[in-house]
XYZ file of C-alpha atoms in Angstrom:
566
model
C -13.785 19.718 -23.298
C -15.830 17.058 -21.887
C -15.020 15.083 -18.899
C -13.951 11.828 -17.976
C -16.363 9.347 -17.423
C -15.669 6.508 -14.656
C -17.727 3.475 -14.468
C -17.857 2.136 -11.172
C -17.348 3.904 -7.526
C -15.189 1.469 -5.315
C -11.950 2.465 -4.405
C -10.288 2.593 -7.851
C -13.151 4.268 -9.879
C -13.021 7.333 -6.278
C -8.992 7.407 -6.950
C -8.914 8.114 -10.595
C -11.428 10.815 -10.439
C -9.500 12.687 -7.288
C -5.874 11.870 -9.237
C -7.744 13.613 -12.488
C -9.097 16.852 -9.827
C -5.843 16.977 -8.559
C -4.438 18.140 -12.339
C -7.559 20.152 -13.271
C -9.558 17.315 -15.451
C -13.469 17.068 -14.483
C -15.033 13.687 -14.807
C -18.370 12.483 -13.802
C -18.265 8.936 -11.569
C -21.416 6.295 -12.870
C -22.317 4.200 -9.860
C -24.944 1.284 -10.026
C -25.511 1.420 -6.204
C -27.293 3.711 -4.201
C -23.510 5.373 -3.298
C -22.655 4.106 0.067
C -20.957 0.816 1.820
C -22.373 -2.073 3.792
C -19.409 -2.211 6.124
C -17.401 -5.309 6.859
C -14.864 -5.947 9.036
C -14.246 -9.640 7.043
C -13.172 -7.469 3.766
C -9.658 -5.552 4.314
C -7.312 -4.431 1.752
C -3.101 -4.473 3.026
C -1.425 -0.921 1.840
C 1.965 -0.074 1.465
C 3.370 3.188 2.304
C 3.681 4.630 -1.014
C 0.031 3.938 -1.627
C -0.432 5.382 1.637
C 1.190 8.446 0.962
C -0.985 8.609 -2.453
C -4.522 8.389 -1.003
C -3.223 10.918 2.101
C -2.619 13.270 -0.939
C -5.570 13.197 -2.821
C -7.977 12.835 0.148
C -6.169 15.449 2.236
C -7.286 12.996 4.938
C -5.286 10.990 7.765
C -4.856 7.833 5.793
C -2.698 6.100 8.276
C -4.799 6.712 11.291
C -8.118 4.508 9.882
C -6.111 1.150 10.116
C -3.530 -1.000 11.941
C 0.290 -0.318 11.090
C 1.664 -3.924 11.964
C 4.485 -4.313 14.718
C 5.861 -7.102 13.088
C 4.972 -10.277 11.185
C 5.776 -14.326 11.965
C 5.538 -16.813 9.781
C 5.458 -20.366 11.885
C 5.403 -24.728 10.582
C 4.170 -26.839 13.437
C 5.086 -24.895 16.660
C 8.393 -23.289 14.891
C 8.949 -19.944 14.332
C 9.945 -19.443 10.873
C 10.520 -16.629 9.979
C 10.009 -13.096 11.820
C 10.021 -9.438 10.771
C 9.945 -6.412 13.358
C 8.878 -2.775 11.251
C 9.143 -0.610 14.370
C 12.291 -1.591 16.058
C 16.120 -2.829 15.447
C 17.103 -6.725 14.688
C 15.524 -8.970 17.355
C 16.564 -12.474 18.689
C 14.670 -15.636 18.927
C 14.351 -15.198 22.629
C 11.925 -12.100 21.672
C 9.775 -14.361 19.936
C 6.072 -14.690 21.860
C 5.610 -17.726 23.925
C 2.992 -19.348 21.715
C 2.604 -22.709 23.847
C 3.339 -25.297 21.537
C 6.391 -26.815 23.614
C 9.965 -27.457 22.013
C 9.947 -27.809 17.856
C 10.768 -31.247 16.789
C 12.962 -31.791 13.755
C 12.771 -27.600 12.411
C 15.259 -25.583 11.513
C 17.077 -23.621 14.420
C 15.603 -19.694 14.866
C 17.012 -17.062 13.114
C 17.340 -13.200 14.889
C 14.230 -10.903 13.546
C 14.704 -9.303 10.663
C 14.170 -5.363 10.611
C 12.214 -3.878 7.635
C 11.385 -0.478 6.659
C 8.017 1.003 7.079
C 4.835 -1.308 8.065
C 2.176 -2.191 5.954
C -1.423 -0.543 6.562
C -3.902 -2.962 7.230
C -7.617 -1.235 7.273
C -11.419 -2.115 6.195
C -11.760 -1.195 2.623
C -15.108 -0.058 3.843
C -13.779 2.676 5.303
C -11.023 3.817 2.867
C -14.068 3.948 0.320
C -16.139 6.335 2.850
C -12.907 8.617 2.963
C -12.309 8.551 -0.578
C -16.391 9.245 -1.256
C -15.980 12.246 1.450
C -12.904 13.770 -0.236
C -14.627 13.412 -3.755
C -17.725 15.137 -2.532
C -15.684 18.344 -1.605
C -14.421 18.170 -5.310
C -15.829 20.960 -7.559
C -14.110 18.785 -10.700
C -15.873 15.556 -9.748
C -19.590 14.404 -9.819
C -21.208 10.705 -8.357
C -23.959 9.583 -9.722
C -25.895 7.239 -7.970
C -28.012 4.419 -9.009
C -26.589 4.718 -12.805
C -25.755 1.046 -14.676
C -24.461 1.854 -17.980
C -26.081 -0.735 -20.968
C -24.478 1.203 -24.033
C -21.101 2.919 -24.599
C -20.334 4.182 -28.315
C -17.292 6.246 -29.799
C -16.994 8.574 -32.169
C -13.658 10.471 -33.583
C -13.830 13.230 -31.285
C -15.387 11.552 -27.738
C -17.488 9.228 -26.189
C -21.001 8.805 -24.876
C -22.550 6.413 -22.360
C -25.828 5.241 -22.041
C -27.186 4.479 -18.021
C -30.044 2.861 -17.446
C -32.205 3.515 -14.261
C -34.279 6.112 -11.981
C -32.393 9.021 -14.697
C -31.313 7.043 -16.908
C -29.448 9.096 -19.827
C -26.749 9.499 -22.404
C -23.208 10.755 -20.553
C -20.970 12.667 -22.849
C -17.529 12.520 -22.235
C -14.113 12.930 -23.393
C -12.905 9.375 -22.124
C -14.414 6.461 -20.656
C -12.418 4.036 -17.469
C -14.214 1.198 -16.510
C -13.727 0.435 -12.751
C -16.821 -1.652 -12.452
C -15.219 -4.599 -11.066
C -14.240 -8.512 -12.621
C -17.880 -8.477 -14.106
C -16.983 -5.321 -15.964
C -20.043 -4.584 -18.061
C -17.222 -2.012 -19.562
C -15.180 -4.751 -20.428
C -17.969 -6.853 -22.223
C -19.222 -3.817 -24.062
C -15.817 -3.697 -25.708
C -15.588 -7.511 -26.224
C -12.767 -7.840 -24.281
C -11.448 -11.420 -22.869
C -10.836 -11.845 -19.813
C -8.612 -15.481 -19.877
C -7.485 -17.050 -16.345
C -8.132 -19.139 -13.777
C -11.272 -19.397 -11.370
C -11.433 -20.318 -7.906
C -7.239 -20.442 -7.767
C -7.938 -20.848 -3.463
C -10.648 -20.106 -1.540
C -10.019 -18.685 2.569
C -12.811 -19.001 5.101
C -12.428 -15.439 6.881
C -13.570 -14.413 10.240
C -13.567 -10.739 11.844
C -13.426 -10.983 16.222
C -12.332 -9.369 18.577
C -9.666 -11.054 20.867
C -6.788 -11.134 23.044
C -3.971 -13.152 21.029
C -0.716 -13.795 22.529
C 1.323 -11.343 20.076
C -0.251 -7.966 20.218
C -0.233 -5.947 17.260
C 2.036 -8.417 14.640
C 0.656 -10.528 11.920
C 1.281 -14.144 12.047
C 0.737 -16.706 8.877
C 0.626 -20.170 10.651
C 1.565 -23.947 7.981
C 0.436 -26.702 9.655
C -0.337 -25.998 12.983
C 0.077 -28.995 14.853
C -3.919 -29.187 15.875
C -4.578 -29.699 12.418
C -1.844 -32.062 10.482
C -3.754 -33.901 7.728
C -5.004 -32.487 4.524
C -5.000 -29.085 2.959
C -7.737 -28.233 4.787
C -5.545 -27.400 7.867
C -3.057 -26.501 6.033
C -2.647 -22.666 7.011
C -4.282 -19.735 8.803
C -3.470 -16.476 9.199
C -3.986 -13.708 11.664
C -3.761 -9.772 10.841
C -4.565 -7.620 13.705
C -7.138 -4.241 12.728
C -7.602 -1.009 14.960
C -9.783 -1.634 18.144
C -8.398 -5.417 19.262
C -10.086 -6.689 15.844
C -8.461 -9.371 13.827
C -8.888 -10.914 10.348
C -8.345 -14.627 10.533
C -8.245 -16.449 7.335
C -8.258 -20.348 6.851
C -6.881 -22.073 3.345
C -9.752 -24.073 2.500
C -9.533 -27.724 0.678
C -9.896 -27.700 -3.123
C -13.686 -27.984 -4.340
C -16.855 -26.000 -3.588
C -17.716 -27.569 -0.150
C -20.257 -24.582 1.868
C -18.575 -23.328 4.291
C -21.557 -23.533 7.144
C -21.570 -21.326 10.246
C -20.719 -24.180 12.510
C -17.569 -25.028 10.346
C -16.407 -21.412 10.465
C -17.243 -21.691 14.619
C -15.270 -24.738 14.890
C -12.217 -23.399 13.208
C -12.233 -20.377 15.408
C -12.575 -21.999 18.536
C -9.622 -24.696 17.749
C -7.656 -21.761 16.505
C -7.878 -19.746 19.471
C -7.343 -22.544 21.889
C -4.548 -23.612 19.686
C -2.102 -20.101 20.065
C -3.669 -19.212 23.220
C -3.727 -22.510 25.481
C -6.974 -21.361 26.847
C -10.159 -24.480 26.500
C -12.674 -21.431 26.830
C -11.210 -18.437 24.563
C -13.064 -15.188 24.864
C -13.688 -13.625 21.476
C -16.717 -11.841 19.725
C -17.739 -12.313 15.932
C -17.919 -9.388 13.955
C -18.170 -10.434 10.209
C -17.324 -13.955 8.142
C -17.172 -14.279 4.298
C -15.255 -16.313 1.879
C -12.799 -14.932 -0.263
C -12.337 -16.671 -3.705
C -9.156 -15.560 -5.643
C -9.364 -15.563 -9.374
C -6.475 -15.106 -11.550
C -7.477 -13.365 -15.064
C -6.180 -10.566 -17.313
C -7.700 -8.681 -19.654
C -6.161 -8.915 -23.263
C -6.413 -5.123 -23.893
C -6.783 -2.587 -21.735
C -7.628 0.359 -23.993
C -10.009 0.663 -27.303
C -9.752 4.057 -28.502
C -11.251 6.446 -25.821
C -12.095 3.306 -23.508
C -9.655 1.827 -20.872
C -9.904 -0.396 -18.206
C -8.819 -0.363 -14.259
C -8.306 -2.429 -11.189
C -10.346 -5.521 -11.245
C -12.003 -4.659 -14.428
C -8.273 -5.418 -16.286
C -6.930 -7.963 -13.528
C -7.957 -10.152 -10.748
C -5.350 -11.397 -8.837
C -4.140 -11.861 -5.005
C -3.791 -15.511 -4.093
C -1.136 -14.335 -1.595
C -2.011 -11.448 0.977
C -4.447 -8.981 0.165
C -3.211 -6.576 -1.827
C -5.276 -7.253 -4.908
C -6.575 -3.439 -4.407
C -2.934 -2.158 -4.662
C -2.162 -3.127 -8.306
C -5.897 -1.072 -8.838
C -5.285 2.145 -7.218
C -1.562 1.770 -9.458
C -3.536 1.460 -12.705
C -5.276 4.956 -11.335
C -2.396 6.750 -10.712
C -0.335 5.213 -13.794
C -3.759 6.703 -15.439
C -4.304 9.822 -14.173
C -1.193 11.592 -15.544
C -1.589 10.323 -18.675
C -5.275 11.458 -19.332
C -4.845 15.100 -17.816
C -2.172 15.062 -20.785
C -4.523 14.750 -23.217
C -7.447 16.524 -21.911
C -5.069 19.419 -21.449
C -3.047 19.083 -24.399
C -4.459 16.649 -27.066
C -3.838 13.072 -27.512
C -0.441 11.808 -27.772
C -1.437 7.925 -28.459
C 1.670 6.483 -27.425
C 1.462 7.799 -24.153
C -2.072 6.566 -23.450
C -1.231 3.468 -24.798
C 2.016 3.059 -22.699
C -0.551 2.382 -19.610
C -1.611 -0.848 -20.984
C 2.300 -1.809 -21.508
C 3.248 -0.507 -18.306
C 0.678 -1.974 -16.010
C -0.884 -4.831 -17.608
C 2.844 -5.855 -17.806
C 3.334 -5.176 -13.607
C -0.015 -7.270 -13.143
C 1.609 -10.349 -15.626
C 4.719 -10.581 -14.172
C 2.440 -11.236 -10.651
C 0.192 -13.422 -11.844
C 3.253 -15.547 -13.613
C 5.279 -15.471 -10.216
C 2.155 -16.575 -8.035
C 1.221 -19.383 -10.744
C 4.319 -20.661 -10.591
C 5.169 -20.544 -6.967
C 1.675 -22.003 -6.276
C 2.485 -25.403 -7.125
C 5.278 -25.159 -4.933
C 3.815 -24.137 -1.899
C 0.607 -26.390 -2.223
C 1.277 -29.180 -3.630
C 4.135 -30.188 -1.294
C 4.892 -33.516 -3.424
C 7.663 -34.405 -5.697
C 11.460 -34.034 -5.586
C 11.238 -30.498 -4.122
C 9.715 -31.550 -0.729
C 12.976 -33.730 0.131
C 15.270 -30.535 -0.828
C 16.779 -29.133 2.219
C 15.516 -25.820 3.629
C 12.421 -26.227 1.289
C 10.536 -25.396 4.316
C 12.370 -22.351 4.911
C 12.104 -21.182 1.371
C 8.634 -21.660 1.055
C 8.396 -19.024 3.879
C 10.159 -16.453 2.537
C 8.186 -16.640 -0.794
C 4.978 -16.377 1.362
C 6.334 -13.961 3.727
C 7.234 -11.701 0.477
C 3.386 -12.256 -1.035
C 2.137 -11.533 2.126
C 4.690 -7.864 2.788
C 3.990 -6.854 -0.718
C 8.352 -7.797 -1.771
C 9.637 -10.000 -4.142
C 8.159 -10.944 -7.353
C 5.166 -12.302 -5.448
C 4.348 -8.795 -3.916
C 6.370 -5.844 -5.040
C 5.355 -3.046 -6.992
C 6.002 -3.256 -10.765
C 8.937 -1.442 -12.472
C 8.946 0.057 -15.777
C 12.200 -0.491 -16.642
C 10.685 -2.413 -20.328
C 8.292 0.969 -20.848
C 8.369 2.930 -24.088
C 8.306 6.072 -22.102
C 12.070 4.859 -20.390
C 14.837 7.065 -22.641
C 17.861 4.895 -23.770
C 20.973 5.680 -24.750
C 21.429 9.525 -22.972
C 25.200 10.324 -23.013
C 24.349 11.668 -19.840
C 22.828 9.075 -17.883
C 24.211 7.801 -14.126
C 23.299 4.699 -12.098
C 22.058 5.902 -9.030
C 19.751 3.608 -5.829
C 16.655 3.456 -8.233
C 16.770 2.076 -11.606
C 15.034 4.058 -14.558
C 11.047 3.101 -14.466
C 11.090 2.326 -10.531
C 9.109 4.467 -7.633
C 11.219 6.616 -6.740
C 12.718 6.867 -2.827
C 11.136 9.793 -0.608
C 13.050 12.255 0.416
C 13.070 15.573 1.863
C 13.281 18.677 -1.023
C 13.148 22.286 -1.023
C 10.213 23.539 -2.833
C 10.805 26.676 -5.338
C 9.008 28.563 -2.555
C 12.341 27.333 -0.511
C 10.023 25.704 2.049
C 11.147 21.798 3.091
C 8.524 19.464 1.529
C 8.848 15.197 0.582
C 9.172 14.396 -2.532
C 5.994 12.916 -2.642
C 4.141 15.645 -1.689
C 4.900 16.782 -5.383
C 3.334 14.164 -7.213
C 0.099 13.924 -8.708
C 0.167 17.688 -10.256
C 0.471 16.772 -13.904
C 4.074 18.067 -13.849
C 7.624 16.815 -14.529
C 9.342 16.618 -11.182
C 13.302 17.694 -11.565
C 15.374 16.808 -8.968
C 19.023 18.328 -8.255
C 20.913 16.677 -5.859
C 22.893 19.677 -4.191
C 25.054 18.503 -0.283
C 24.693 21.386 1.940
C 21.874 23.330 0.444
C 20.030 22.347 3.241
C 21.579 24.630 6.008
C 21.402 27.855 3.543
C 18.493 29.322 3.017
C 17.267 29.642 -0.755
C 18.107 32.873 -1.724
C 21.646 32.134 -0.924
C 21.972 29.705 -3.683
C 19.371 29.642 -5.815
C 21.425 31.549 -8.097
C 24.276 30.104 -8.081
C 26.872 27.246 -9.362
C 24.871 25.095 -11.552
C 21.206 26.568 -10.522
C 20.582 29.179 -13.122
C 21.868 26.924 -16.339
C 19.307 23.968 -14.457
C 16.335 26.162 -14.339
C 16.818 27.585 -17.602
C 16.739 23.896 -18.753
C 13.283 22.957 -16.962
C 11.731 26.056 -18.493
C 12.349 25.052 -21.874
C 10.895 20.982 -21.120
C 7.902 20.037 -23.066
C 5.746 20.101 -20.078
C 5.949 21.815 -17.350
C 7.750 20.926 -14.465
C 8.685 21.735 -10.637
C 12.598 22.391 -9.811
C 13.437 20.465 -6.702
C 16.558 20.508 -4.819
C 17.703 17.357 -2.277
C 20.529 17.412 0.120
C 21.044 13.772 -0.753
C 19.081 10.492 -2.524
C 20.360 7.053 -2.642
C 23.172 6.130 -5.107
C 23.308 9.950 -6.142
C 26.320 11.970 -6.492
C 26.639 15.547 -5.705
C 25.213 17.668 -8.435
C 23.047 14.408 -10.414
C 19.853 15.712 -11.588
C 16.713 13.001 -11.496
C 13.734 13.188 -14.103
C 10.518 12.585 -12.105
C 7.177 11.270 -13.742
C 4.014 12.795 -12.173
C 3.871 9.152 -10.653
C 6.709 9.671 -8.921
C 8.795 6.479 -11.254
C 11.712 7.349 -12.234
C 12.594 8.544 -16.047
C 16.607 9.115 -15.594
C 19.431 10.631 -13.607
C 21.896 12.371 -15.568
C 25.143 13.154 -14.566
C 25.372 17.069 -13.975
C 23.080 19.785 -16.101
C 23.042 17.713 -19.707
C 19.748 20.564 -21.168
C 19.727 18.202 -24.524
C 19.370 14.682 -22.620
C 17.099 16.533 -20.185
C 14.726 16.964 -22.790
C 15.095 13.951 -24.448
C 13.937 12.096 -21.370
C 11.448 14.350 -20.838
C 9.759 13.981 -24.365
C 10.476 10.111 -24.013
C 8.486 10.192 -20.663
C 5.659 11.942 -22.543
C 5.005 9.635 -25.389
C 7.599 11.362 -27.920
C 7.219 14.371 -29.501
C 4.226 15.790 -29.820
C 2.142 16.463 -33.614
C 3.598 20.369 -33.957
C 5.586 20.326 -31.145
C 7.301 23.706 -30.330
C 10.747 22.914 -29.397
C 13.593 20.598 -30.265
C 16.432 18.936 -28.045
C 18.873 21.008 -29.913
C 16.534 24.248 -29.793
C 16.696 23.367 -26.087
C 20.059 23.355 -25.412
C 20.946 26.777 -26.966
C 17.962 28.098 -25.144
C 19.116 26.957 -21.590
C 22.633 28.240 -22.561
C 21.617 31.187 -23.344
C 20.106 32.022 -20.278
């Protein structure tokens, strides 16, 4: 069968085609540029750790180690601390706070102790996640870049796809499917004659890359109204995110409009910065990179036509808060990935492929909806609103939450509305993650018996089954891999449409002893069923894939006298 073809090479396009390597699916990756990366210190992408985890997997590379893992964040108004989050450590006080050198806070809110978190963050040069995704793919034997290739001409046909490139070899591309990953100017997208409705220019941040000393090693800081700059939007907020090597980002909220931001505007807003937190009239810094950074909020109205789909900024633009705009895109890959080495293995079942548009253009919506209408809130600071009390302090937390990558402003999207979520199972428990949520990692036994996390097992193309078992932890496999429930639960998972790895946890959030969790290969949850239920099991299972398949083999019922028999 033909391969995949991906249109475009930045982080999303490299992603999909080492998710599709991973489960045995070649593709061939079109880039228009000459294949490597100007890099820039002023253009950073914020990860969180199940994203992490993901690109450590399919890169076999040390993810974690190429950026800064924040200490903490602070959100300040005026000289006030806000609000304050520690990642590494216990609940702080306010007396742990930084001395930032504004003097007492006049008419704010008293302190509140630090709030602990779970896991930092990553904060790293997407520069240099796209070097170690480009180094993992060219050690891939499934996957091909090729360089200087613009496609001008994509048609479809009944039984594949074929795209034309135009340059140096420019040539017809056969493939099986085609993802566009070429970016918000998709010529993908526009090939299809597919809209791309929003908003342009949403905010614009003057951003600066130096080198300092700041008074609060290692934690990010987003800074309303600092008290050197009170009139206007155009002092309105900056904030600081620290990088490896004693680099930070700074970014400033510009004013509405399409003023140029000149060098010596940039320069001045550095230099009152610094002396602002610091106290010092001379600070010391060097300047490594500036930009501007113009969010745009759009969606594309359809993310699939026939064998073409669409991915990361090529379906979505979005990111007013934070900079996790890549995160959503490297989601739509690994929603993807799964999905497509289904079909290329096994045929086409078209509700599955078209459950990625459902699941993840509705993620992306329910963003964009939350950030326009929190927006207005947090801007405009006008109108009844501004004279509620703790307005102040609840315009934090929704920034704080954009910022963190929580709430509806930041959190990753659940499934929970998908077509591929089974209802009505007989069977079915409430356990710590609700059906179509990322599942928690946690430590497993592998069928080899070895100790492995749970995430470790994603991205194979298989069902992951998970049976919570207290105890089986201290015993070594043999002891009880044949017994209580364990043979009538394996002879269940060999008779599931697809096939899947049999997992065993000593614990997992919510569970009771001997639940048993339904895994997609993207690690979201399908259901948790009370006890081994072999009919249910395989009802969820064929839900997760799409329904049954044209022909399919075996039937829920067929299942259940199968396992039982066994």
């Amino acid at each position: 069968m033909d391969p995949v073809i991906i249109v475009g090479a930045g982080p999303v396009g490299l992603t999909l085609a080492l998710a599709l390597a991973r489960q045995e699916v070649p593709s061939v990756v079109l880039d228009e540029g000459p294949g490597n990366d100007e890099p820039r210190l002023a253009r950073t992408v914020v990860l969180p750790e199940d994203t992490v985890a993901l690109l450590t997997r399919l890169t076999g590379a040390p993810i974690a180690e190429a950026g800064a893992h924040w200490a903490g964040w602070r959100s300040m108004r005026r000289k006030q601390v806000m609000r304050a989050v520690d990642f590494d450590a216990g609940p702080g006080t306010a007396a742990d706070e930084p001395d930032f050198g504004f003097g007492a806070a006049e008419e704010e809110p008293g302190e509140e102790p630090a709030e602990a978190a779970g896991p930092s963050p990553l904060h790293l040069a997407q520069h240099v996640l796209t070097g170690a995704l480009r180094a993992a793919l060219a050690r891939q034997r499934l996957a091909r870049l090729v360089v200087d290739s613009r496609v001008d001409g994509i048609e479809q046909e009944r039984s594949g796809i074929s795209a034309h490139t135009r340059g140096p070899a420019g040539t017809w591309w056969r493939g099986s499917y085609l993802v566009g990953c070429d970016g918000p100017r998709s010529t993908v997208r526009k090939l299809q004659d597919i809209r791309f409705p929003g908003r342009t220019a949403v905010e614009r941040h003057a951003v600066a890359a130096l080198r300092t000393d700041l008074p609060w090693p290692g934690r990010a800081l987003l800074h309303r109204t600092p008290p050197w700059r009170t009139s206007g939007p155009s002092g309105g907020e900056v904030t600081a995110r620290p990088l490896p090597d004693g680099v930070w980002r700074l970014d400033w909220l510009l004013p509405p409009g399409k003023d140029l931001v000149t060098p010596e505007l940039l320069v001045a807003r550095i230099r009152e910065t610094l002396i602002g937190w610091t106290g010092d009239a001379s600070p010391s810094y060097e300047l490594l990179d500036t930009g501007v950074h113009t969010v745009h909020h759009r969606l594309a109205r359809r993310w699939r036509v026939g064998r073409v789909l669409l991915a990361g900024d090529a379906a979505h633009c979005l990111g007013t808060l934070g900079t996790q705009g890549l995160d959503e895109g490297l989601r739509d890959a690994d929603n993807l990935a799964w999905k497509l080495a289904l079909a290329w293995h096994h045929g086409p079942r078209e509700a599955l492929l078209d459950s990625y548009q459902s699941e993840r253009r509705g993620a992306v919506a329910a963003r964009l909806r939350a950030a326009d209408q929190a927006l207005p809130i947090l801007r405009g600071g006008k109108g009844l609103r501004a004279y509620v009390p703790g307005t102040a302090r609840g315009h934090d937390a929704l920034l704080t939450d954009g910022h963190l990558g929580r709430g509806a402003l930041g959190a990753p999207g659940s499934y929970a509305g998908s077509p591929l979520t089974p209802r009505g199972l007989e069977g079915a428990v409430p356990v710590g993650t609700a059906p179509g949520a990322p599942v928690t990692d946690v430590r497993v036994t592998a069928e080899d018996g070895t100790f492995v996390r749970l995430r470790d097992r994603l991205g194979r193309g298989a069902l992951l089954v998970v049976l919570v078992a207290p105890g089986t932890g201290v015993w070594e496999r043999k002891h009880w891999v044949t017994a209580g429930v364990m043979p009538r639960l394996a002879a269940a998972v060999a008779a599931l449409p697809l096939p899947a790895e049999l997992l065993v946890a000593e614990s997992y959030p919510g569970a009771a002893a001997h639940t048993v969790l339904l895994v997609r290969p993207d690690g979201h949850l399908v259901a948790a069923l009370g006890g081994v239920r072999p009919a249910d099991l395989y009802t969820a299972a064929e839900t997760a894939l799409g329904g049954a398949a044209a022909g399919g083999a075996t039937t829920a019922p067929e299942a259940e006298a199968t396992a039982g028999s066994r």
